[in-house]
Amino acid sequence: MSDFSKLAINQFTTLHQWSLPQAIEGYARHGVHAIGIVRDKLHEVGVAAARQSLRDHQMKVTSHCVGGLLTDSDPQRFQANLQDTRRAIDEAAELGAECLVFVAGGLPEGSKDLPAARVRCLEGLADVLPYAAQAGVTLALEPLHPMICAFRSCLSTLSQANDWIEELDAGPELGIVVDVYHVWWDPNLEHELQRAAGRIVSFHVCDWLMNTTDLRLDRGMMGDGVIDIGRIRRLVEATGYAGYREVEIFSERNWWQRDPDEVVSITKARYLSDVLGQP
Amino acid sequence: MSDFSKLAINQFTTLHQWSLPQAIEGYARHGVHAIGIVRDKLHEVGVAAARQSLRDHQMKVTSHCVGGLLTDSDPQRFQANLQDTRRAIDEAAELGAECLVFVAGGLPEGSKDLPAARVRCLEGLADVLPYAAQAGVTLALEPLHPMICAFRSCLSTLSQANDWIEELDAGPELGIVVDVYHVWWDPNLEHELQRAAGRIVSFHVCDWLMNTTDLRLDRGMMGDGVIDIGRIRRLVEATGYAGYREVEIFSERNWWQRDPDEVVSITKARYLSDVLGQP
C-alpha cells in the first residue's frame, strides 16, 4: 500500500538542517531514493563526493536547482549568469539529473521594464539551449508565482511558459516544471496543463497556507493548506506525465526549524494522504 | 500644468486617519474632488450625512467599495452576502457612485474546491446583475492579485474577468476595475486590456514594493516601487478609458501611520510624476 517509489524530496525541504551528504543519507534511510539538489549545497562538497554519496545510497537525482536568472540589463552580469547556467548544466549532466530547473530572474535593480526583462530572458534561454542539448540536459522552465515576479521570476504563468516553448521550437532539452504552489490559483490551469502535455518533466508539491506570512519562504506541508493537490496531480498525470512527485517546501518559520527526520517522516505520511489521496 | 481634475483618492489611502466627512473635507481642501468610498466608513455616518458632505465639498464619488464575496458554500451565508451586495448597490445609487467595486471572495472555510467557488461567484453575479441594472449602478469586477486568491478573490486575472463578462452577456451594469497592483505582472496584460475595451469603468494606481512584507496591506506610493504605472495608464487609456485615476493604497506599516495631509500632498506630487509622467 505504501508505495514511495515515485516520491522525491527536494533538498530545499531540509535546507537549514542537512548538508547534501546528510540529506542523501537521511532520505535514503527513510526509504526515499530520489532527491532534488540545491547548487549551493552541491558546491560545499563538490560533484565527485556527491556522486559517490548518490551511488552509495542508490539515490536518483530528479532536479538540479537552479540555472537561469537571465534578465540583467548589464551585459557583463548577463553574460556571467549565462556562463553560470552553463556550469549548472554541466553539473546536472554529471549528476545524471532529470532536469535543471530554470528560474527566469526578476527585474534588474532600478528597472521597471518588465516586458524588456522577459525579452532578455527568452534571448538568454535561446542562447543556452544548444549547450543543454549537447550535454543531454533538459532545462525545465518553472513559472513562479506572480507575487515573486519583481525579484525572482518574470516567468509567471504556465501560459507564458507554453508560449516560450512554442516560440523556441526546441527539442527534449526544453521542458516545464509544474509546482502546485505556483499554479494552483490559475483559472486556465487545466487548459494550460493540456497545452504542456509531453513537456512536463518535473512535478513539485507543497501547500499554500491560508495565513501566508512571507512571499517566498512560508510554504506549507501538503495537507496544511488549501491546495487541492490530488486534483492537480491527476491533471498533470492525465497529460502523460508519469514521473516523480517531488516535495519542495521553503519554510523559514516552521519546517526549516524542525528535526529533519521528523520532516521526512511527516512528508512521507502526507505524500500518501494528500498527494496520492490514500485514506 | 498641475491638473488634478482626473485625480481621485480612494478612502482606503487614509483609512486609519480620517472618517468619511474628514476625508471628503480633507481631499477637497487639497483640490481633489473625487473619492472612492469605503462601506464601513459610510455606515459610521449614514448615507444622508455623506451626501450632504459630498455636496458641501463638490465631491464626486468614483467607486463604492465593496460588494460581492459570493463564494460561500453555505446557502444562508451565500444569500446573506447576496443581500448585502444589493444593499451596497442601493448605497452606490444614493451616492451617485460611478461604480460598485465587486470583489469575488476566496475559498470558503475548510474548502479546497477553487473551481466550485468560481462557479458559485459567477452564479451570484448573474443573480444580482438585474438588480444593479434597475438601480442604474455598474458592478465593476476587480481581478485581485493571485496571492490573495485563497482568502479574498477567486477572480484572479483580467483574462478571467473578460471571460466572465463574455459569459454573462450583460449591459452597462457590468464593468471592470483595472488596478495596476493586481495586474502589472500579467504577461497578457496588453492583450487582455484590449479585450476589456469599453468595459473599463475604473482605474486604480499605487505601487509594488520590492520588499513587500504583507500579502494585502503593504502597497506602496506611486514611484516607490517597480510598476511602470505610466505604461499601464497609457494602455488603459488607449482602450478609450477617459475617466479618473484613483489612488488606492493599503499600507499598514507606512501610509496609514502618517499625517493624512502629508499623505494627500505626496499623493498629488506622485500623481504628476509617476502616473502622468510629468518631469
Coordinates of C-alpha atoms in Angstrom, one line a residue:
Chain A
M1 CA 0.0 0.0 0.0
S2 CA 2.7 2.5 1.0
D3 CA 4.5 3.0 -2.3
F4 CA 7.2 5.6 -2.1
S5 CA 8.9 4.7 -5.4
K6 CA 7.8 7.9 -7.1
L7 CA 8.4 10.2 -4.1
A8 CA 11.3 12.6 -4.4
I9 CA 12.3 15.2 -1.8
N10 CA 13.9 18.4 -2.9
Q11 CA 16.8 19.4 -0.6
F12 CA 15.2 22.8 0.0
T13 CA 12.8 20.9 2.3
T14 CA 15.6 20.4 4.8
L15 CA 17.7 23.3 3.8
H16 CA 18.9 24.5 7.2
Q17 CA 19.3 21.1 8.7
W18 CA 21.2 18.8 6.4
S19 CA 24.2 19.1 4.1
L20 CA 24.0 17.3 0.7
P21 CA 25.6 14.0 2.0
Q22 CA 23.4 14.2 5.1
A23 CA 20.3 14.7 3.0
I24 CA 21.2 11.8 0.7
E25 CA 21.8 9.5 3.6
G26 CA 18.8 10.8 5.5
Y27 CA 16.2 10.5 2.7
A28 CA 17.6 7.0 1.8
R29 CA 17.4 5.9 5.4
H30 CA 13.6 6.7 5.2
G31 CA 13.2 4.8 2.0
V32 CA 13.1 7.8 -0.3
H33 CA 15.5 7.3 -3.2
A34 CA 15.1 10.5 -5.3
I35 CA 16.4 13.9 -4.5
G36 CA 16.3 17.4 -5.9
I37 CA 19.7 19.1 -5.3
V38 CA 20.4 22.7 -4.4
R39 CA 23.5 24.1 -6.1
D40 CA 25.0 25.8 -3.1
K41 CA 24.8 22.5 -1.2
L42 CA 26.5 20.7 -4.1
H43 CA 29.3 23.3 -4.1
E44 CA 30.0 22.7 -0.4
V45 CA 31.1 19.1 -1.1
G46 CA 31.9 19.0 -4.9
V47 CA 30.5 16.9 -7.6
A48 CA 32.8 13.9 -7.1
A49 CA 31.8 13.4 -3.4
A50 CA 28.1 14.0 -4.3
R51 CA 28.3 11.3 -7.0
Q52 CA 29.9 8.9 -4.6
S53 CA 27.2 9.5 -2.0
L54 CA 24.4 9.2 -4.5
R55 CA 25.8 5.8 -5.6
D56 CA 26.3 4.6 -2.0
H57 CA 22.6 5.2 -1.3
Q58 CA 21.1 4.3 -4.7
M59 CA 19.8 7.8 -4.9
K60 CA 18.5 9.2 -8.2
V61 CA 18.6 13.0 -8.9
T62 CA 15.3 14.4 -10.1
S63 CA 16.2 18.1 -10.4
H64 CA 19.2 20.3 -10.0
C65 CA 18.3 23.8 -8.7
V66 CA 18.7 26.3 -10.3
G67 CA 20.0 27.9 -13.5
G68 CA 18.8 31.0 -15.3
L69 CA 18.3 34.4 -13.8
L70 CA 18.9 35.8 -17.3
T71 CA 17.1 39.2 -17.0
D72 CA 20.0 41.5 -16.2
S73 CA 20.3 44.6 -18.4
D74 CA 24.0 44.9 -17.6
P75 CA 25.8 42.9 -20.4
Q76 CA 28.6 41.7 -18.1
R77 CA 26.2 40.4 -15.4
F78 CA 24.0 38.9 -18.1
Q79 CA 27.0 37.0 -19.6
A80 CA 28.1 35.9 -16.2
N81 CA 24.7 34.4 -15.5
L82 CA 24.7 32.7 -18.9
Q83 CA 28.1 31.2 -18.0
D84 CA 26.9 30.2 -14.6
T85 CA 23.9 28.5 -16.2
R86 CA 26.3 26.5 -18.5
R87 CA 28.1 25.4 -15.3
A88 CA 24.8 24.3 -13.8
I89 CA 24.1 22.3 -17.0
D90 CA 27.5 20.6 -16.6
E91 CA 26.7 19.8 -13.0
A92 CA 23.3 18.4 -13.9
A93 CA 24.9 16.2 -16.6
E94 CA 27.5 14.9 -14.1
L95 CA 24.8 14.2 -11.5
G96 CA 22.5 12.5 -14.1
A97 CA 19.8 14.8 -13.1
E98 CA 16.5 14.5 -14.9
C99 CA 16.4 18.3 -15.4
L100 CA 18.0 21.6 -14.5
V101 CA 15.3 23.9 -13.1
F102 CA 15.3 27.2 -14.9
V103 CA 14.3 30.2 -13.0
A104 CA 13.9 33.3 -15.2
G105 CA 15.0 36.1 -12.9
G106 CA 13.2 39.3 -11.8
L107 CA 13.5 42.9 -12.7
P108 CA 17.1 44.2 -12.8
E109 CA 17.9 46.7 -10.0
G110 CA 16.4 50.1 -10.7
S111 CA 14.4 48.9 -13.7
K112 CA 10.6 48.9 -14.2
D113 CA 10.7 47.5 -17.7
L114 CA 9.1 44.1 -17.3
P115 CA 8.5 43.4 -21.0
A116 CA 12.2 44.1 -21.7
A117 CA 13.3 41.7 -18.9
R118 CA 11.1 39.0 -20.4
V119 CA 12.6 39.5 -23.9
R120 CA 16.1 39.3 -22.5
C121 CA 15.4 36.1 -20.6
L122 CA 13.9 34.5 -23.7
E123 CA 17.0 35.5 -25.7
G124 CA 19.3 34.1 -23.0
L125 CA 17.4 30.9 -23.0
A126 CA 17.7 30.6 -26.7
D127 CA 21.4 31.2 -26.3
V128 CA 21.9 28.4 -23.8
L129 CA 19.6 25.7 -25.2
P130 CA 22.1 24.2 -27.7
Y131 CA 24.6 23.8 -24.8
A132 CA 22.0 21.9 -22.9
A133 CA 21.1 19.8 -25.9
Q134 CA 24.7 18.8 -26.4
A135 CA 25.1 17.9 -22.7
G136 CA 21.9 15.9 -22.8
V137 CA 20.3 18.0 -20.1
T138 CA 16.7 19.2 -20.0
L139 CA 16.2 22.8 -19.0
A140 CA 12.9 22.9 -17.1
L141 CA 11.1 26.2 -17.2
E142 CA 9.5 26.9 -13.9
P143 CA 6.8 29.5 -13.9
L144 CA 6.9 31.1 -10.4
H145 CA 4.0 32.7 -8.6
P146 CA 3.2 36.3 -9.8
M147 CA 3.9 37.6 -6.2
I148 CA 7.6 37.0 -6.8
C149 CA 7.7 38.4 -10.2
A150 CA 9.6 41.6 -9.2
F151 CA 12.6 39.9 -7.6
R152 CA 12.7 36.4 -8.8
S153 CA 10.9 35.4 -11.9
C154 CA 9.4 37.3 -14.8
L155 CA 8.1 33.9 -16.0
S156 CA 4.8 34.0 -14.1
T157 CA 2.3 31.6 -15.6
L158 CA 2.1 28.2 -17.4
S159 CA 0.6 30.0 -20.3
Q160 CA 3.7 32.1 -20.6
A161 CA 6.0 29.0 -20.3
N162 CA 3.9 27.3 -23.1
D163 CA 4.2 30.4 -25.2
W164 CA 8.0 30.5 -24.8
I165 CA 8.3 26.8 -25.7
E166 CA 6.3 27.4 -28.8
E167 CA 8.5 30.3 -29.7
L168 CA 11.7 28.5 -29.1
D169 CA 10.8 25.4 -31.1
A170 CA 13.3 23.3 -29.1
G171 CA 13.7 19.5 -28.7
P172 CA 13.7 17.5 -25.5
E173 CA 16.3 19.9 -24.0
L174 CA 13.4 22.1 -23.0
G175 CA 10.6 21.2 -20.6
I176 CA 8.4 22.6 -17.9
V177 CA 8.3 22.2 -14.1
V178 CA 4.8 22.3 -12.6
D179 CA 4.8 23.3 -9.0
V180 CA 1.3 23.3 -7.4
Y181 CA 2.3 26.3 -5.2
H182 CA 2.9 28.5 -8.2
V183 CA 0.0 27.5 -10.4
W184 CA -2.9 26.4 -8.2
W185 CA -4.7 29.8 -8.5
D186 CA -4.6 29.8 -12.3
P187 CA -8.1 30.0 -13.8
N188 CA -6.6 28.4 -17.0
L189 CA -4.8 25.7 -15.2
E190 CA -6.5 22.7 -16.9
H191 CA -6.2 24.1 -20.4
E192 CA -2.5 25.2 -19.9
L193 CA -1.6 21.8 -18.5
Q194 CA -3.1 20.1 -21.6
R195 CA -1.1 22.5 -23.7
A196 CA 2.1 21.5 -21.8
A197 CA 1.4 17.8 -22.5
G198 CA 4.7 16.0 -23.3
R199 CA 6.8 18.9 -22.0
I200 CA 6.2 18.4 -18.2
V201 CA 9.5 16.9 -16.8
S202 CA 9.0 17.6 -13.1
F203 CA 6.1 17.9 -10.7
H204 CA 6.6 19.7 -7.4
V205 CA 4.2 19.7 -4.4
C206 CA 3.8 21.5 -1.1
D207 CA 0.8 23.6 0.1
W208 CA -0.5 27.2 0.3
L209 CA -1.1 28.3 3.8
M210 CA -4.2 30.5 4.4
N211 CA -2.2 32.7 6.7
T212 CA 0.9 33.0 4.5
T213 CA 3.3 35.5 6.1
D214 CA 6.2 35.7 3.6
L215 CA 6.2 35.9 -0.2
R216 CA 8.9 33.3 -0.7
L217 CA 9.7 31.3 2.4
D218 CA 6.4 30.4 4.0
R219 CA 5.2 27.3 2.1
G220 CA 3.2 24.7 3.9
M221 CA 3.4 20.9 4.2
M222 CA 0.9 19.1 2.0
G223 CA -2.4 19.0 3.8
D224 CA -1.8 22.1 5.9
G225 CA -3.1 24.5 3.3
V226 CA -5.8 25.0 0.7
I227 CA -4.4 23.5 -2.5
D228 CA -6.3 20.5 -3.9
I229 CA -3.1 18.7 -4.6
G230 CA -4.7 15.5 -5.7
R231 CA -6.7 17.3 -8.4
I232 CA -3.6 19.0 -9.8
R233 CA -1.7 15.7 -9.7
R234 CA -4.4 13.9 -11.7
L235 CA -4.5 16.8 -14.2
V236 CA -0.7 16.6 -14.6
E237 CA -0.7 12.8 -14.9
A238 CA -3.6 12.9 -17.4
T239 CA -1.2 14.7 -19.8
G240 CA 1.0 11.6 -19.8
Y241 CA 3.4 12.6 -17.0
A242 CA 4.5 9.5 -15.1
G243 CA 7.5 10.8 -13.2
Y244 CA 8.3 11.6 -9.6
R245 CA 6.2 13.8 -7.3
E246 CA 8.9 16.0 -5.7
V247 CA 8.2 17.6 -2.3
E248 CA 9.7 21.1 -2.1
I249 CA 9.0 23.2 0.9
F250 CA 10.5 26.6 1.7
S251 CA 9.6 27.3 5.3
E252 CA 11.7 29.6 7.4
R253 CA 9.4 29.7 10.3
N254 CA 8.4 26.1 10.6
W255 CA 9.9 23.1 8.6
W256 CA 13.4 24.5 8.4
Q257 CA 13.4 24.8 12.2
R258 CA 12.4 21.1 12.9
D259 CA 14.2 17.9 13.4
P260 CA 14.9 16.8 9.8
D261 CA 14.0 13.1 10.4
E262 CA 10.6 14.3 11.6
V263 CA 10.2 16.4 8.5
V264 CA 10.9 13.4 6.3
S265 CA 8.5 11.2 8.3
I266 CA 5.7 13.7 8.0
T267 CA 6.5 14.3 4.3
K268 CA 6.0 10.6 3.7
A269 CA 2.7 10.4 5.6
R270 CA 1.4 13.5 3.8
Y271 CA 2.5 12.2 0.4
L272 CA 0.2 9.3 0.9
S273 CA -2.7 11.2 2.3
D274 CA -2.6 14.5 0.4
V275 CA -0.7 13.8 -2.8
L276 CA -2.0 10.3 -3.5
G277 CA -5.2 10.7 -1.6
Q278 CA -5.0 7.4 0.2
P279 CA -7.3 7.1 3.2
Chain B
M1 CA 0.5 72.3 -15.7
S2 CA -0.7 70.7 -12.5
D3 CA -4.1 69.3 -13.5
F4 CA -5.8 67.3 -10.8
S5 CA -9.2 67.2 -12.4
K6 CA -8.9 63.4 -13.1
L7 CA -7.3 62.5 -9.8
A8 CA -9.4 60.6 -7.3
I9 CA -8.4 59.3 -3.9
N10 CA -9.8 56.1 -2.5
Q11 CA -10.5 56.5 1.2
F12 CA -8.5 53.3 1.9
T13 CA -5.5 55.5 1.4
T14 CA -6.2 57.4 4.7
L15 CA -8.1 54.5 6.3
H16 CA -6.8 54.9 9.8
Q17 CA -6.6 58.6 9.9
W18 CA -9.9 60.1 8.6
S19 CA -13.6 59.4 8.9
L20 CA -15.7 59.8 5.7
P21 CA -16.6 63.5 6.4
Q22 CA -12.9 64.2 7.3
A23 CA -11.7 62.6 4.1
I24 CA -14.2 64.5 1.9
E25 CA -13.2 67.8 3.6
G26 CA -9.5 66.9 3.5
Y27 CA -9.3 65.8 -0.1
A28 CA -11.3 68.8 -1.2
R29 CA -9.1 71.2 0.8
H30 CA -6.2 69.8 -1.3
G31 CA -8.1 70.4 -4.5
V32 CA -9.0 66.8 -5.1
H33 CA -12.7 66.4 -5.9
A34 CA -13.3 62.7 -6.4
I35 CA -13.3 60.0 -3.8
G36 CA -13.6 56.2 -3.6
I37 CA -15.7 55.4 -0.5
V38 CA -15.3 52.5 1.9
R39 CA -18.6 51.0 3.1
D40 CA -17.7 50.7 6.8
K41 CA -16.8 54.4 6.8
L42 CA -20.1 55.2 5.1
H43 CA -22.0 53.2 7.7
E44 CA -20.4 55.2 10.5
V45 CA -22.1 58.4 9.4
G46 CA -25.0 57.2 7.2
V47 CA -25.9 58.0 3.6
A48 CA -27.7 61.3 4.3
A49 CA -24.8 62.9 6.1
A50 CA -22.4 61.6 3.5
R51 CA -24.5 63.1 0.7
Q52 CA -24.6 66.4 2.5
S53 CA -20.8 66.4 2.9
L54 CA -20.2 65.4 -0.7
R55 CA -22.5 68.3 -1.8
D56 CA -20.8 70.8 0.5
H57 CA -17.4 70.0 -1.0
Q58 CA -18.4 69.4 -4.6
M59 CA -17.0 65.9 -4.3
K60 CA -17.8 63.2 -6.9
V61 CA -17.9 59.5 -5.9
T62 CA -15.9 57.4 -8.3
S63 CA -16.2 54.0 -6.6
H64 CA -18.0 52.4 -3.7
C65 CA -16.1 49.6 -2.0
V66 CA -17.1 46.8 -2.0
G67 CA -19.8 44.3 -2.8
G68 CA -19.6 40.6 -3.7
L69 CA -17.9 37.9 -1.7
L70 CA -20.2 35.4 -3.3
T71 CA -18.2 32.2 -2.9
D72 CA -19.7 30.7 0.3
S73 CA -20.9 27.1 0.0
D74 CA -23.3 27.6 3.0
P75 CA -26.6 28.7 1.4
Q76 CA -27.5 31.0 4.2
R77 CA -24.3 32.9 4.2
F78 CA -24.3 33.0 0.4
Q79 CA -27.8 34.5 0.5
A80 CA -26.8 37.0 3.2
N81 CA -23.9 38.2 1.0
L82 CA -26.2 38.5 -2.0
Q83 CA -28.5 40.6 0.1
D84 CA -25.6 42.7 1.4
T85 CA -24.4 43.3 -2.2
R86 CA -27.9 44.6 -3.0
R87 CA -27.6 47.0 -0.1
A88 CA -24.3 48.1 -1.4
I89 CA -25.9 48.7 -4.8
D90 CA -28.5 50.9 -3.2
E91 CA -25.8 52.9 -1.4
A92 CA -23.9 53.3 -4.6
A93 CA -27.0 54.6 -6.3
E94 CA -27.7 57.0 -3.5
L95 CA -24.1 58.3 -3.6
G96 CA -24.2 58.7 -7.4
A97 CA -21.0 56.4 -7.5
E98 CA -19.6 55.6 -10.9
C99 CA -19.4 52.0 -9.8
L100 CA -19.6 49.5 -7.1
V101 CA -16.4 47.5 -6.9
F102 CA -17.1 43.8 -7.0
V103 CA -14.7 41.6 -5.1
A104 CA -15.3 37.9 -5.7
G105 CA -14.4 36.3 -2.4
G106 CA -12.0 33.5 -1.6
L107 CA -12.3 29.9 -0.7
P108 CA -15.0 29.1 1.9
E109 CA -13.6 27.9 5.2
G110 CA -12.4 24.4 5.1
S111 CA -12.8 24.1 1.3
K112 CA -10.1 23.4 -1.3
D113 CA -12.5 23.5 -4.3
L114 CA -11.5 26.6 -6.2
P115 CA -13.3 25.8 -9.4
A116 CA -16.6 25.4 -7.4
A117 CA -16.0 28.7 -5.6
R118 CA -15.6 30.4 -9.0
V119 CA -18.8 28.8 -10.4
R120 CA -20.8 30.0 -7.3
C121 CA -19.4 33.5 -7.6
L122 CA -20.4 33.7 -11.3
E123 CA -23.9 32.4 -10.4
G124 CA -24.2 35.0 -7.6
L125 CA -23.1 37.7 -10.0
A126 CA -25.7 36.7 -12.6
D127 CA -28.3 36.8 -9.8
V128 CA -27.5 40.3 -8.7
L129 CA -26.9 42.0 -12.1
P130 CA -30.6 42.7 -12.9
Y131 CA -30.8 44.5 -9.5
A132 CA -27.8 46.6 -10.4
A133 CA -29.3 47.4 -13.9
Q134 CA -32.5 48.5 -12.3
A135 CA -30.7 50.8 -9.9
G136 CA -28.5 52.2 -12.6
V137 CA -25.4 51.0 -10.9
T138 CA -22.3 49.5 -12.6
L139 CA -20.8 46.5 -10.9
A140 CA -17.1 46.7 -11.5
L141 CA -15.3 43.3 -11.4
E142 CA -11.9 43.7 -9.9
P143 CA -9.5 40.9 -10.5
L144 CA -7.2 40.8 -7.4
H145 CA -3.7 39.6 -7.3
P146 CA -3.3 35.7 -7.3
M147 CA -1.5 35.9 -3.9
I148 CA -4.9 36.8 -2.2
C149 CA -6.8 34.1 -4.1
A150 CA -7.3 31.9 -1.1
F151 CA -8.9 34.4 1.3
R152 CA -10.2 37.3 -0.8
S153 CA -10.7 36.8 -4.5
C154 CA -11.0 33.8 -6.8
L155 CA -11.2 36.3 -9.6
S156 CA -7.5 36.5 -10.2
T157 CA -6.8 37.8 -13.7
L158 CA -8.1 40.2 -16.3
S159 CA -8.5 37.3 -18.6
Q160 CA -10.9 35.7 -16.2
A161 CA -12.8 38.9 -15.8
N162 CA -13.1 39.2 -19.6
D163 CA -14.3 35.6 -19.7
W164 CA -16.9 36.2 -17.1
I165 CA -18.2 39.3 -18.9
E166 CA -18.5 37.3 -22.2
E167 CA -20.3 34.6 -20.4
L168 CA -22.7 36.9 -18.6
D169 CA -23.6 38.9 -21.8
A170 CA -24.7 41.9 -19.6
G171 CA -25.2 45.6 -20.4
P172 CA -23.5 48.7 -18.9
E173 CA -24.3 47.4 -15.4
L174 CA -21.2 45.2 -15.7
G175 CA -17.7 46.6 -16.0
I176 CA -14.1 46.1 -14.9
V177 CA -11.7 47.8 -12.5
V178 CA -8.1 47.8 -13.5
D179 CA -5.7 48.2 -10.6
V180 CA -2.1 48.3 -11.5
Y181 CA -1.2 46.5 -8.3
H182 CA -3.2 43.4 -9.3
V183 CA -2.3 43.2 -13.0
W184 CA 1.2 44.6 -13.5
W185 CA 2.9 41.2 -13.6
D186 CA 0.5 39.7 -16.2
P187 CA 2.3 38.6 -19.4
N188 CA -1.0 39.0 -21.3
L189 CA -1.8 42.5 -19.9
E190 CA -1.8 44.3 -23.2
H191 CA -4.0 41.8 -24.9
E192 CA -6.4 41.5 -22.1
L193 CA -6.7 45.3 -21.7
Q194 CA -7.6 45.4 -25.4
R195 CA -10.2 42.7 -24.8
A196 CA -11.6 44.8 -22.0
A197 CA -12.0 47.9 -24.2
G198 CA -15.3 49.7 -23.4
R199 CA -15.8 47.8 -20.2
I200 CA -13.1 49.5 -18.0
V201 CA -15.0 51.8 -15.6
S202 CA -12.3 52.5 -13.0
F203 CA -8.5 52.7 -13.0
H204 CA -6.6 52.3 -9.7
V205 CA -3.0 53.1 -9.0
C206 CA -0.4 52.5 -6.3
D207 CA 2.9 50.7 -6.5
W208 CA 4.5 47.3 -5.8
L209 CA 7.3 47.5 -3.3
M210 CA 10.3 45.3 -4.0
N211 CA 10.4 44.3 -0.3
T212 CA 6.7 43.7 0.2
T213 CA 6.1 42.3 3.7
D214 CA 2.4 41.5 3.7
L215 CA 0.1 40.0 1.1
R216 CA -2.6 42.5 1.5
L217 CA -1.7 45.6 3.4
D218 CA 1.8 46.6 2.2
R219 CA 1.2 48.6 -1.0
G220 CA 3.5 51.4 -2.0
M221 CA 3.0 55.0 -3.0
M222 CA 3.4 55.6 -6.8
G223 CA 7.1 55.9 -7.5
D224 CA 8.3 53.9 -4.5
G225 CA 8.0 50.6 -6.3
V226 CA 8.7 48.8 -9.6
I227 CA 5.4 49.2 -11.6
D228 CA 5.7 51.2 -14.8
I229 CA 2.5 53.0 -14.0
G230 CA 2.7 55.3 -16.9
R231 CA 2.8 52.5 -19.4
I232 CA -0.2 50.7 -17.9
R233 CA -2.1 54.1 -17.8
R234 CA -1.4 54.6 -21.5
L235 CA -2.5 51.1 -22.3
V236 CA -5.8 51.6 -20.3
E237 CA -6.4 54.9 -21.9
A238 CA -5.6 53.6 -25.4
T239 CA -8.7 51.4 -25.0
G240 CA -10.9 54.5 -24.8
Y241 CA -11.0 54.9 -21.0
A242 CA -11.0 58.6 -20.2
G243 CA -12.0 58.5 -16.5
Y244 CA -10.4 59.1 -13.2
R245 CA -7.1 57.7 -12.0
E246 CA -7.9 56.6 -8.5
V247 CA -5.1 56.3 -5.9
E248 CA -5.7 53.4 -3.5
I249 CA -3.0 52.4 -1.1
F250 CA -3.4 49.8 1.6
S251 CA -0.4 50.4 3.9
E252 CA -0.4 49.3 7.5
R253 CA 3.2 50.0 8.2
N254 CA 3.7 53.3 6.4
W255 CA 1.0 55.4 4.9
W256 CA -1.8 54.6 7.4
Q257 CA 0.6 55.7 10.1
R258 CA 1.3 59.2 8.6
D259 CA -0.2 62.6 8.9
P260 CA -3.1 62.4 6.4
D261 CA -2.4 65.9 5.0
E262 CA 1.1 64.8 4.2
V263 CA -0.3 61.6 2.5
V264 CA -2.5 63.7 0.3
S265 CA 0.2 66.1 -0.6
I266 CA 2.6 63.4 -1.6
T267 CA -0.2 61.6 -3.5
K268 CA -0.7 64.7 -5.6
A269 CA 3.0 65.1 -6.3
R270 CA 3.4 61.4 -7.2
Y271 CA 0.3 61.5 -9.4
L272 CA 2.0 64.1 -11.5
S273 CA 5.4 62.5 -11.6
D274 CA 4.6 58.8 -11.7
V275 CA 1.1 58.5 -13.1
L276 CA 1.1 61.3 -15.6
G277 CA 4.9 61.2 -16.1
Q278 CA 5.4 64.9 -15.9
P279 CA 9.0 66.0 -15.2

